[in-house]
Tab-separated table of C-alpha atoms in Angstrom:
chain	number	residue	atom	x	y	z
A	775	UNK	CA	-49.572	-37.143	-56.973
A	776	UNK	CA	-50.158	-36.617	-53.395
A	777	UNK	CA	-47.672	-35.331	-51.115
A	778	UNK	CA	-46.102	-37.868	-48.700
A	779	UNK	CA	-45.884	-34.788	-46.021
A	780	UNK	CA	-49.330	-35.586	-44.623
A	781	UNK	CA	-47.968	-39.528	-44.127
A	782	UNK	CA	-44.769	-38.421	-42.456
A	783	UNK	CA	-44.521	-37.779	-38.667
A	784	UNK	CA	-43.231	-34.337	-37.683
A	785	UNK	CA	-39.978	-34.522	-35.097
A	786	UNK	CA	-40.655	-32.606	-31.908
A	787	UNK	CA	-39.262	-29.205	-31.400
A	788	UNK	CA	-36.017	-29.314	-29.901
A	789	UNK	CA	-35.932	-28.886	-26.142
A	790	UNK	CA	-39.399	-29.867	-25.627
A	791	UNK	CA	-40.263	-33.551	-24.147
A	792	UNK	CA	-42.512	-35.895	-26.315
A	793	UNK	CA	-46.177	-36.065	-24.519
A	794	UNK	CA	-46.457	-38.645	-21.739
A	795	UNK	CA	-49.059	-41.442	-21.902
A	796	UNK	CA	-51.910	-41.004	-19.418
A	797	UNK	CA	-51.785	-42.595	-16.267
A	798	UNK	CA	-52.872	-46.286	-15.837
A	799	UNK	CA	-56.259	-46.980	-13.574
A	800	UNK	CA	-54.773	-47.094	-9.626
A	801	UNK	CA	-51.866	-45.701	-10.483
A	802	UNK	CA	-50.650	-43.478	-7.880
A	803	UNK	CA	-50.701	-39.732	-9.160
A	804	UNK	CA	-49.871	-35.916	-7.685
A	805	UNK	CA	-54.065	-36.162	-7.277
A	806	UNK	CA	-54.521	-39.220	-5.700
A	807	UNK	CA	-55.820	-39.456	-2.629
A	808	UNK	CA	-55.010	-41.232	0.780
A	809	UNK	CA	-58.247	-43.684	1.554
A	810	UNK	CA	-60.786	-42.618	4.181
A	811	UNK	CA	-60.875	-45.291	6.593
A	812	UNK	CA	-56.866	-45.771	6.777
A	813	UNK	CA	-56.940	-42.288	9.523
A	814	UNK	CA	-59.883	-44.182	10.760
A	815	UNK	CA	-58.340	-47.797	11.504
A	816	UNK	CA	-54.818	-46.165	12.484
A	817	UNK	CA	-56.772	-44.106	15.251
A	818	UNK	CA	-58.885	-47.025	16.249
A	819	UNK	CA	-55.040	-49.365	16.253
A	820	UNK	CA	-53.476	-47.072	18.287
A	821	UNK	CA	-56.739	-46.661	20.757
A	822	UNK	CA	-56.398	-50.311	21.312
A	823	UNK	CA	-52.770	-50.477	21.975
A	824	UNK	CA	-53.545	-47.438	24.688
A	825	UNK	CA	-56.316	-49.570	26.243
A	826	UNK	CA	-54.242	-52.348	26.036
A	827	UNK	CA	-51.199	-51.125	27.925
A	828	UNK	CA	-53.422	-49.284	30.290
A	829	UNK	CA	-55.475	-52.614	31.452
A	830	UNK	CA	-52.180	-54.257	31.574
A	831	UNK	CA	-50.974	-51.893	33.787
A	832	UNK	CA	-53.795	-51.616	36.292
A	833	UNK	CA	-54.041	-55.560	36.436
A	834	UNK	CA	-50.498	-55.589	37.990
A	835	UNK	CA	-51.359	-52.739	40.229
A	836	UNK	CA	-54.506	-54.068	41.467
A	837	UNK	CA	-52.777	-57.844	41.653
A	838	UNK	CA	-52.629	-57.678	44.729
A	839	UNK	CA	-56.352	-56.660	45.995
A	840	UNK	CA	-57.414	-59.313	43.328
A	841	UNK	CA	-55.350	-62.185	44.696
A	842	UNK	CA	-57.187	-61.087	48.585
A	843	UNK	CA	-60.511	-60.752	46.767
A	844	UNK	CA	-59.996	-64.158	45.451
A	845	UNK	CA	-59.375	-65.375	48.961
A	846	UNK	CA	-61.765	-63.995	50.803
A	847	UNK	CA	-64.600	-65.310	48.152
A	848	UNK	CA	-63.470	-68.778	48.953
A	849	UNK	CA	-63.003	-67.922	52.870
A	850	UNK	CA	-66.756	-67.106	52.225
A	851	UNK	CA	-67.796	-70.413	50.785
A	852	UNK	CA	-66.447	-71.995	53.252
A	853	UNK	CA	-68.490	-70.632	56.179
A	854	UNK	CA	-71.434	-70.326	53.943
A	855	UNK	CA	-72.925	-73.793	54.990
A	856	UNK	CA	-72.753	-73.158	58.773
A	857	UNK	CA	-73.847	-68.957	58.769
A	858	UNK	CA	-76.727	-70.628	56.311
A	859	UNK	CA	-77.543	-73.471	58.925
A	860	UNK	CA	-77.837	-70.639	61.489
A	861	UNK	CA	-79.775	-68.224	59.314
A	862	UNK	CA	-82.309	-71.139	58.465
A	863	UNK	CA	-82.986	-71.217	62.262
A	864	UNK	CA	-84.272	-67.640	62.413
A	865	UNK	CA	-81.016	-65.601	63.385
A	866	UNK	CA	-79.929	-62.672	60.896
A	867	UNK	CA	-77.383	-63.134	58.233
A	868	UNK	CA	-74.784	-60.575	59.823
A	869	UNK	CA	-75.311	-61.916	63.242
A	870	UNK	CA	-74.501	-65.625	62.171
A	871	UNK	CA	-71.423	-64.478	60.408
A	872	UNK	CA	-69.784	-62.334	63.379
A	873	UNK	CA	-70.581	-65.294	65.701
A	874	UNK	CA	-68.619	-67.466	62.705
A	875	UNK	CA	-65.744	-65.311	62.453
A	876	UNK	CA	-65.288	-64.719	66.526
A	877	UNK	CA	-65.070	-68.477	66.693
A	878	UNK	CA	-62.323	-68.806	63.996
A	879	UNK	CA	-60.708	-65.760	65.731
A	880	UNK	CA	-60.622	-67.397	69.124
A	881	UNK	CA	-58.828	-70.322	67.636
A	882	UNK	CA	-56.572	-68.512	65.663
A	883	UNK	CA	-55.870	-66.595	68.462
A	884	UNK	CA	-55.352	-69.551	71.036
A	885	UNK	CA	-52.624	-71.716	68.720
A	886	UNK	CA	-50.804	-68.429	68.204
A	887	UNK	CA	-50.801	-68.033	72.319
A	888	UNK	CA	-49.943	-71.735	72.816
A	889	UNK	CA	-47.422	-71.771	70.095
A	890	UNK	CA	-46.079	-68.383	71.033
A	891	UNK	CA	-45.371	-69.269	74.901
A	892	UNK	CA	-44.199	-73.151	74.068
A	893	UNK	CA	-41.503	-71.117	71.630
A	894	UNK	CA	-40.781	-68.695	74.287
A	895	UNK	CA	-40.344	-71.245	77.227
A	896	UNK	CA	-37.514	-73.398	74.500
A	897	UNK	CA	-35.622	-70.442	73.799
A	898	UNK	CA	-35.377	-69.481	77.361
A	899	UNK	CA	-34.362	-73.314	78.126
A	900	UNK	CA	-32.185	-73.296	75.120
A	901	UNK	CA	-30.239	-69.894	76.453
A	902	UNK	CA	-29.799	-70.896	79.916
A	903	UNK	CA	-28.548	-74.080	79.290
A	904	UNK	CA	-26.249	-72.301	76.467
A	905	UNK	CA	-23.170	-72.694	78.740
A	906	UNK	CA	-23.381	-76.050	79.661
A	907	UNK	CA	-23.561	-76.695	75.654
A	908	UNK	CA	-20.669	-74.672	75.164
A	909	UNK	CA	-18.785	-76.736	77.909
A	910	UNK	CA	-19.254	-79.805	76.319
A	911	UNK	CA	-18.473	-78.876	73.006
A	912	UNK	CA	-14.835	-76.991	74.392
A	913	UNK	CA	-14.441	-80.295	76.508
A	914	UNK	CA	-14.997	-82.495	73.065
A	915	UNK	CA	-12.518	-80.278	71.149
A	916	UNK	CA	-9.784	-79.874	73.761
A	917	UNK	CA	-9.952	-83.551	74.184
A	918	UNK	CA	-10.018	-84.691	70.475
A	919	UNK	CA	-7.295	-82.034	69.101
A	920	UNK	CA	-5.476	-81.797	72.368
A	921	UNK	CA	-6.374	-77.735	72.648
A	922	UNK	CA	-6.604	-75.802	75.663
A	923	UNK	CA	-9.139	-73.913	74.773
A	924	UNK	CA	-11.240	-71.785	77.625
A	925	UNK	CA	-14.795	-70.284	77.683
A	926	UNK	CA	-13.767	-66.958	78.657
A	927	UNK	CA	-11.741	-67.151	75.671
A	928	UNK	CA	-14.138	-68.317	73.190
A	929	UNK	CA	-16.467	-66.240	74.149
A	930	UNK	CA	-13.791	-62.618	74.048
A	931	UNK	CA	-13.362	-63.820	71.036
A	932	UNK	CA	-17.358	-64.326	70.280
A	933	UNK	CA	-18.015	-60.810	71.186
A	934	UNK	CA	-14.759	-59.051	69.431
A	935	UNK	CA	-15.117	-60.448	66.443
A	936	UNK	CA	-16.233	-58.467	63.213
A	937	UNK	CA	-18.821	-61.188	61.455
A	938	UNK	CA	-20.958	-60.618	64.595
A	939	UNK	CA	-20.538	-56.966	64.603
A	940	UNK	CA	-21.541	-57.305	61.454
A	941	UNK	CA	-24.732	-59.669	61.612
A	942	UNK	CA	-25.784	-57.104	64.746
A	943	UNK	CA	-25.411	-54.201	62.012
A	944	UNK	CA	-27.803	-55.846	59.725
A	945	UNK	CA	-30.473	-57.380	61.967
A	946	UNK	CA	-30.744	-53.970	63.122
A	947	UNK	CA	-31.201	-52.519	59.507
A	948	UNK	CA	-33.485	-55.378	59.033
A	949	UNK	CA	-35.800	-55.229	61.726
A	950	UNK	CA	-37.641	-51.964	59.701
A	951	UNK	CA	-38.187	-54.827	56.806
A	952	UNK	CA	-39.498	-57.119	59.103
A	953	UNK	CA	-41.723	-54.597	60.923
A	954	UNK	CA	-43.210	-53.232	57.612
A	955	UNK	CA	-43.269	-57.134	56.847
A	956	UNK	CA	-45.436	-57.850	59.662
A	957	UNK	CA	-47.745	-54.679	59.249
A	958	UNK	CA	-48.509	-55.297	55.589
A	959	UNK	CA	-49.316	-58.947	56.565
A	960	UNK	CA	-51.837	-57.799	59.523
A	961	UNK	CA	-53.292	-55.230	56.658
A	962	UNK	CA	-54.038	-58.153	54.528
A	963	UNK	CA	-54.996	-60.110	56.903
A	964	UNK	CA	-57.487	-57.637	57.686
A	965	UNK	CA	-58.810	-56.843	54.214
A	966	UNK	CA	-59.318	-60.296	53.468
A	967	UNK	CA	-61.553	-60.959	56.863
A	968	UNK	CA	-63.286	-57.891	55.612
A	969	UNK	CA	-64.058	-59.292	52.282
A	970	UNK	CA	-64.720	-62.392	53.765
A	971	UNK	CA	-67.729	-60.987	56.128
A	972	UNK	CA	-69.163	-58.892	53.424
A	973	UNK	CA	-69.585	-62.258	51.216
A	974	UNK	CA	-70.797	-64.053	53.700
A	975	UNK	CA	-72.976	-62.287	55.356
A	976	UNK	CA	-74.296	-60.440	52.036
A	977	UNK	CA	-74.349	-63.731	50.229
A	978	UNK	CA	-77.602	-63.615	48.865
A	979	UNK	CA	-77.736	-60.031	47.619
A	980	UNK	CA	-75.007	-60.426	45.520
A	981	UNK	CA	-76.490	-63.405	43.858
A	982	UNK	CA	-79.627	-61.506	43.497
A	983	UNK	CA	-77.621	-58.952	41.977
A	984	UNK	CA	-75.499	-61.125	39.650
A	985	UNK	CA	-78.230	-62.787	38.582
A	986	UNK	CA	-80.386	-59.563	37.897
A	987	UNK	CA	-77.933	-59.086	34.670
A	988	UNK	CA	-78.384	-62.230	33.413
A	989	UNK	CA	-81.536	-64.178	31.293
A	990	UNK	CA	-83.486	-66.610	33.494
A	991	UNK	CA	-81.673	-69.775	31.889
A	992	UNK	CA	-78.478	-68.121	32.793
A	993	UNK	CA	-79.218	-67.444	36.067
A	994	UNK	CA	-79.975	-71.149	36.859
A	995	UNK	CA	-76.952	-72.182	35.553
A	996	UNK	CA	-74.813	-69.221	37.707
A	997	UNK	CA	-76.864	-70.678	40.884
A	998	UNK	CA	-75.917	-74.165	40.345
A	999	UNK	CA	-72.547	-73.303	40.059
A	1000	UNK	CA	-72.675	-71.295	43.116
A	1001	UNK	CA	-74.204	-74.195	45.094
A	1002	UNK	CA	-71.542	-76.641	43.771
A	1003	UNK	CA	-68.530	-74.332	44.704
A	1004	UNK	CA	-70.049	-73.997	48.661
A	1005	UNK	CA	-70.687	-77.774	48.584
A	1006	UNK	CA	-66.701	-78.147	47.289
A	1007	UNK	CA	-65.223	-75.883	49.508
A	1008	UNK	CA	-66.954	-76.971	52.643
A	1009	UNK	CA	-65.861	-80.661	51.665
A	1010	UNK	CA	-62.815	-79.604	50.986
A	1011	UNK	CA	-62.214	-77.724	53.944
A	1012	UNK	CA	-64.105	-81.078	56.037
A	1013	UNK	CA	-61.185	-83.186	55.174
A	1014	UNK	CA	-58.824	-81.276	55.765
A	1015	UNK	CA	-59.366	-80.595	59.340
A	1016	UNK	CA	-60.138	-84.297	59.429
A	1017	UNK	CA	-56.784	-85.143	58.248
A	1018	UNK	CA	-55.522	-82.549	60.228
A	1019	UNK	CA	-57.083	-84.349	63.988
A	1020	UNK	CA	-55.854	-87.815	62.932
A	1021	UNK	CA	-52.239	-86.526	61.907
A	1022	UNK	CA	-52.107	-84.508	65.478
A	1023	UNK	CA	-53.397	-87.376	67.799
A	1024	UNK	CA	-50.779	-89.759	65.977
A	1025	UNK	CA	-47.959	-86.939	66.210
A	1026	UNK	CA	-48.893	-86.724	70.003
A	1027	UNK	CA	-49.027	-90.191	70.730
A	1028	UNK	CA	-45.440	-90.568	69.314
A	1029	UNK	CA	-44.337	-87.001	70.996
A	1030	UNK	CA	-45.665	-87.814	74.305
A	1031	UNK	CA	-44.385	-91.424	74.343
A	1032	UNK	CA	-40.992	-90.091	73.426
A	1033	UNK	CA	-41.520	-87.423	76.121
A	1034	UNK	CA	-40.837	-84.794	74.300
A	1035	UNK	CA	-42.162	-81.681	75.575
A	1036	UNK	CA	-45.234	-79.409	75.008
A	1037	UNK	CA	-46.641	-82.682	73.062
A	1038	UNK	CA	-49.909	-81.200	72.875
A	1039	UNK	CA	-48.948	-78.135	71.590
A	1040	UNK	CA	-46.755	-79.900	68.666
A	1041	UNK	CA	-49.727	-81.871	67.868
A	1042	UNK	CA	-51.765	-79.435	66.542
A	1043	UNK	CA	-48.922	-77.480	65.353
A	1044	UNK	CA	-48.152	-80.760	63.139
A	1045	UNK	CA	-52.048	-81.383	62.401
A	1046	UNK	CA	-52.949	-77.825	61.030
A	1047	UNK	CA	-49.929	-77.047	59.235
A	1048	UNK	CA	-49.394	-80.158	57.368
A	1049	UNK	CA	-52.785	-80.156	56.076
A	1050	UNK	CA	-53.395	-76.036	55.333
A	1051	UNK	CA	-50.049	-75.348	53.975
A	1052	UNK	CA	-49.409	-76.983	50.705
A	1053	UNK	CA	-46.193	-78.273	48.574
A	1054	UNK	CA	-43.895	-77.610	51.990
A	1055	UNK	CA	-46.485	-77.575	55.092
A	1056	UNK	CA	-45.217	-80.970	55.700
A	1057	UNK	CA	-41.249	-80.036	56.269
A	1058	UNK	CA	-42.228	-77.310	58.059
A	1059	UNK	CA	-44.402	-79.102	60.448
A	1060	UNK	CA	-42.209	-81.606	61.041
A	1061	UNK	CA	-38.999	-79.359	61.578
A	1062	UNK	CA	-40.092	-77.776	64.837
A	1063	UNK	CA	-41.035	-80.818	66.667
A	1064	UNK	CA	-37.584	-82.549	65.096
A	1065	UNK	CA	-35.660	-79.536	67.098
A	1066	UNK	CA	-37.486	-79.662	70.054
A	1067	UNK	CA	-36.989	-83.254	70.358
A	1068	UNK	CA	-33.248	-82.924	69.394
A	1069	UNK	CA	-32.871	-80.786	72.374
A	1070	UNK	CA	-34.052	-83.979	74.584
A	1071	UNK	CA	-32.214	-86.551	72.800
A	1072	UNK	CA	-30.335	-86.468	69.440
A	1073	UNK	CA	-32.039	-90.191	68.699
A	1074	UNK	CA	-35.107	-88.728	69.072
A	1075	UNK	CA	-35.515	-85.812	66.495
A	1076	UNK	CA	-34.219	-89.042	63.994
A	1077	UNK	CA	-37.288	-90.942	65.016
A	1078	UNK	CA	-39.827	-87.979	64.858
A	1079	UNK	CA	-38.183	-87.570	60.900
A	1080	UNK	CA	-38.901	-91.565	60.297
A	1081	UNK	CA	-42.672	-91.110	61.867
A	1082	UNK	CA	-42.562	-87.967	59.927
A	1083	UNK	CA	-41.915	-89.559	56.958
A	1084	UNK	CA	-44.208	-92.874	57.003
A	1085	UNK	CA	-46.904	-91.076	57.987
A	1086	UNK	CA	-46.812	-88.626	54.774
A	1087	UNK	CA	-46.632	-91.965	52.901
A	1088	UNK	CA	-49.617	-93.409	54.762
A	1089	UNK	CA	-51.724	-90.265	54.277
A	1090	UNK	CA	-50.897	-89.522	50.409
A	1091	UNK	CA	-51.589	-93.232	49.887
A	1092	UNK	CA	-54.234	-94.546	52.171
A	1093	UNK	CA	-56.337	-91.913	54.064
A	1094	UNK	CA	-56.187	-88.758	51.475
A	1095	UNK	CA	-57.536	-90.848	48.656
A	1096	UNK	CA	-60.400	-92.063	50.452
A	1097	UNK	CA	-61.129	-88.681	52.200
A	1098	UNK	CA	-60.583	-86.514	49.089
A	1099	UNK	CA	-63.157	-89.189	46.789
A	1100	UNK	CA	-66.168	-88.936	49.231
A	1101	UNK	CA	-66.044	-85.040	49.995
A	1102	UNK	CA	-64.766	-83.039	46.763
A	1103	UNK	CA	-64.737	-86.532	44.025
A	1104	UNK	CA	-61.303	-85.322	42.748
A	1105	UNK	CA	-58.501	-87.744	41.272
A	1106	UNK	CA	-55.375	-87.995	43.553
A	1107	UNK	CA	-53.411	-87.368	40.726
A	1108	UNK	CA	-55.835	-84.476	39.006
A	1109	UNK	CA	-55.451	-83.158	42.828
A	1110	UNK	CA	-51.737	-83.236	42.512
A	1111	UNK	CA	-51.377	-81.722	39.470
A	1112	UNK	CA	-54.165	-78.674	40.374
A	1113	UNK	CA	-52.142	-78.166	43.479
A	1114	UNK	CA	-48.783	-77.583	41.081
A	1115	UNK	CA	-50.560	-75.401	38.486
A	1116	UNK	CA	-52.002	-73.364	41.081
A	1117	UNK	CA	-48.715	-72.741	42.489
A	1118	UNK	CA	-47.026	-71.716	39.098
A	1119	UNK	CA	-49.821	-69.076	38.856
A	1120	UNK	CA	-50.695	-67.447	42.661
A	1121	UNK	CA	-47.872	-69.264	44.771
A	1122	UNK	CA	-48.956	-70.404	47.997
A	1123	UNK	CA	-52.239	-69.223	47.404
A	1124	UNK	CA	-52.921	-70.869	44.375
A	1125	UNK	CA	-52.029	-74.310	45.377
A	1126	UNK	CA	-54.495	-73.707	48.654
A	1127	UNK	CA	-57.395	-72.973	46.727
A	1128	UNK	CA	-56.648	-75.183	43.101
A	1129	UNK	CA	-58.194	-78.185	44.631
A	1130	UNK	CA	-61.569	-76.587	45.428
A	1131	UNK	CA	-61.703	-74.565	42.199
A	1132	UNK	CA	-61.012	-77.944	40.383
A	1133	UNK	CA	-63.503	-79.816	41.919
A	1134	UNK	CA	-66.081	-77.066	41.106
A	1135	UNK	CA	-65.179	-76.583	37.360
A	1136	UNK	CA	-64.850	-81.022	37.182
A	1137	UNK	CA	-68.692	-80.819	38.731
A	1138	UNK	CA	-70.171	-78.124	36.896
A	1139	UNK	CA	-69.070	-79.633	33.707
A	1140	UNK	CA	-69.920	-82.743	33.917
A	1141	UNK	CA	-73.663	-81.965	33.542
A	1142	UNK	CA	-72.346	-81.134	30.085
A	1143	UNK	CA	-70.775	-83.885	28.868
A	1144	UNK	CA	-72.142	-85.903	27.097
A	1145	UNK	CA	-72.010	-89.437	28.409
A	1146	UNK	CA	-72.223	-93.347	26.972
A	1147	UNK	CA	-72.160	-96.456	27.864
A	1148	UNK	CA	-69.034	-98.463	27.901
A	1149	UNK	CA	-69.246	-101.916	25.912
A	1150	UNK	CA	-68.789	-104.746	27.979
A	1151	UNK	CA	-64.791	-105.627	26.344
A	1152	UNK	CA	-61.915	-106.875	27.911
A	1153	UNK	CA	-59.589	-104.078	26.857
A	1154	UNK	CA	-61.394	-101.550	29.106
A	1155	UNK	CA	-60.580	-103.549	32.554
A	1156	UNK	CA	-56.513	-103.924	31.178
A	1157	UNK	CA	-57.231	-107.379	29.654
A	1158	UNK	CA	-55.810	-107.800	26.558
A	1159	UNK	CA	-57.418	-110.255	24.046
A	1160	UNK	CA	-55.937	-113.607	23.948
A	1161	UNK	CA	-54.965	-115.151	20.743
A	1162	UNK	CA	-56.321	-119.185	20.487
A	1163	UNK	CA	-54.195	-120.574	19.055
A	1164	UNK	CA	-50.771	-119.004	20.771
A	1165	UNK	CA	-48.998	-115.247	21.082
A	1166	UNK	CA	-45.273	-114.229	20.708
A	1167	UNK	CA	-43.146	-113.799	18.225
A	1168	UNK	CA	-43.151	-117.983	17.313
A	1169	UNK	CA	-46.906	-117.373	16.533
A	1170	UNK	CA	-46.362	-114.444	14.561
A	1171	UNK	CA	-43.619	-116.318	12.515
A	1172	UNK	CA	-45.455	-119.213	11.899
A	1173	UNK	CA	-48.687	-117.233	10.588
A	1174	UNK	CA	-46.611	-115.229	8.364
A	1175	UNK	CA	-45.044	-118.252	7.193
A	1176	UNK	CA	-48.245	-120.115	6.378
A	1177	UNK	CA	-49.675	-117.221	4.533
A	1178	UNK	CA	-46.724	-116.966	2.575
A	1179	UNK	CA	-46.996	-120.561	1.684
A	1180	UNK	CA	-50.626	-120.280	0.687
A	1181	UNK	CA	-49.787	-117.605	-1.499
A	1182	UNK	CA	-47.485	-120.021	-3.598
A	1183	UNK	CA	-49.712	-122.733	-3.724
A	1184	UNK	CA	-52.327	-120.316	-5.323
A	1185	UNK	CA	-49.720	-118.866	-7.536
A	1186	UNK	CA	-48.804	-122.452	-8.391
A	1187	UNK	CA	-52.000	-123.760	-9.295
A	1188	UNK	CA	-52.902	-120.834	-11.322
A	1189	UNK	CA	-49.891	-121.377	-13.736
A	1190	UNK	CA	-50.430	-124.869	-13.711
A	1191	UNK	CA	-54.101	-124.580	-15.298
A	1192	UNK	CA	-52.758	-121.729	-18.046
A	1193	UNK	CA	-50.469	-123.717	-18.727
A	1194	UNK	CA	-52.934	-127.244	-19.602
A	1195	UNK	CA	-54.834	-124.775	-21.397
């Protein structure tokens, strides 16, 4: 017989572990290797992040010069129709633009004059006749509360006291803010009237060189919008100094029968910054002329606030619409919701431009959409169908109660016949 050694598995030696089983496919192992595009994508990842945080970073640092840029590009479509009527007629480019800009200057700087010295002329008014105020207002309070009160008094006490120390303390401190205030304004000012010229005045080389970049189909479509934005702007700005005339003449027809003074002056205060200040031009125009008047006659700053207030009405209801539909074609209400988005994103800025930028982006795409013709229904003018025979609730009743009612009689009949079968 045959030994049953060979059949018999031999016990490993003691100490020593039994042989592993080989590694499964994928398995990680000590001589697997990391992949070769993982370094690869984590380098690229982290490049983007860099890029990322970097852009981020100069877009808020360079917000500012964007936000001027941005102005002074729709400052320059809005003299581009008149330095193009004068460079049609044989005069240069830069020449018709200076002339442009020395005009706007000159009226800029003539409301600023006009406003400056009516200002000056009320507060010198308002602090000479300071005393005879504070007369009548001892004379009211020694009468009502039986006081004794005295102007040398009130006004010992005026100068001694700390709150005024302490408002004189921080007007000073504040009058750096306001200075660097006023600088960085004239700056800005000044970059964006810089901006403005070169756009205008170099108009046609930079659509020469824009388009230069682009295919030939492209560069149609980049003209025509170009062409639509000037034509929007320059309505735009057309209405609103229309608005702004007819809103001064009425405010100085009501200022100068009330004869409150430096009407004509208050006029065009009213007139220009009702119409070219958005969201709160209105209060602000109207709060000037309302203490001015006040300073005449209490009775009268509360009818400048009434004529204030109907005329707003009249404008947002009757002359806007009709002004704003012929010269940019823009929906009152697509108007009044550009003017709030644009002040969520830029602030003042945003809301004086939305309306322009609007209208361009409603024109240029509506040679895009596609268009049909409406069917001639009754629904589309508000109608709604009429029922023949009745509508309300009665009707409703009454038809459901009929078609239940039919519904039995069928039933009916059909059991009848299974049943004579």
């Amino acid at each position: 017989m045959a030994s049953t050694d060979d059949t018999v598995p031999h016990a490993p030696p003691s100490g020593t572990a039994p042989p592993g089983r080989p590694a499964a496919e994928g398995a990680a192992g000590p001589s697997a290797r990391m992949p070769r595009w993982l370094p690869r994508a984590m380098v690229l990842a982290l490049a983007l992040v860099a890029v990322f945080q970097l852009g981020s970073w100069a877009f808020h640092q360079l917000l500012g010069l964007l936000i001027n840029l941005l102005i002074a590009f729709f400052l320059a479509l809005a003299i581009e129709p008149a330095v193009s009527r004068m460079a049609a007629r044989g005069m240069r480019r830069g020449l018709a633009t200076c002339l442009v800009f020395i005009g706007l200057t000159i009226v800029a700087a003539g409301f600023v004059t006009l406003l400056g010295s009516m200002l000056a002329g009320q507060i010198i008014k308002m602090a000479e006749g300071f005393p005879d105020y504070l007369d009548s207002v001892i004379s009211w309070v020694n009468h009502t509360f039986h006081t004794d009160l005295k102007r040398v008094d009130v006004q010992e006490g005026l100068l001694h006291s700390g709150w005024l120390r302490k408002y004189v303390q921080n007007s000073a401190a504040g009058v750096l803010d306001v200075s660097a205030q006023v600088l960085g304004g004239l700056f800005q000012l000044l970059t964006i009237a810089l901006f403005s010229f070169y756009f205008a005045a170099d108009g046609p080389r930079l659509r020469r060189a824009l388009c230069s970049v682009l295919p030939p189909a492209r560069q149609a479509e980049v003209l025509r919008a170009w062409e639509i934005a000037v034509d929007k702007t320059g309505g735009y700005i057309y209405s609103r100094g229309l608005m702004a005339l007819i809103s001064g003449v009425a405010h100085y027809i009501l200022f100068q029968a009330l004869g409150v003074p430096y009407a004509p002056v208050l006029g065009v205060w009213v007139g220009l910054v009702s119409q070219f200040i958005p969201t709160i031009g209105t209060y602000l125009a109207g709060a000037l002329p309302m203490l001015i008047a006040f300073t005449v006659d209490p009775w009268y700053a509360l009818w400048v606030l009434v004529f204030v207030v109907v005329y707003q009405q009249f404008e947002n209801y009757m002359l806007q619409p009709k002004l704003t539909s012929k010269t940019v074609d823009i929906h009152p209400a697509v108007a009044f919701g550009s003017v709030i988005a644009g002040t969520a994103l830029l602030g003042a800025v945003g809301a004086l431009i939305a309306i322009p930028a609007v209208a361009t982006l409603q024109a240029f795409l509506g040679a895009y959409v596609k268009r049909y013709a409406v069917t001639d229904d009754p629904r589309v003018h508000g109608h709604r169908r009429r029922d023949p025979v009745g509508s309300g609730m009665l009707t409703r009743a009454w038809r459901v109660r009929a078609q239940r009612q039919e519904t039995r009689d069928t039933t009916g009949a059909g059991t009848a016949e299974d049943g004579s079968a």
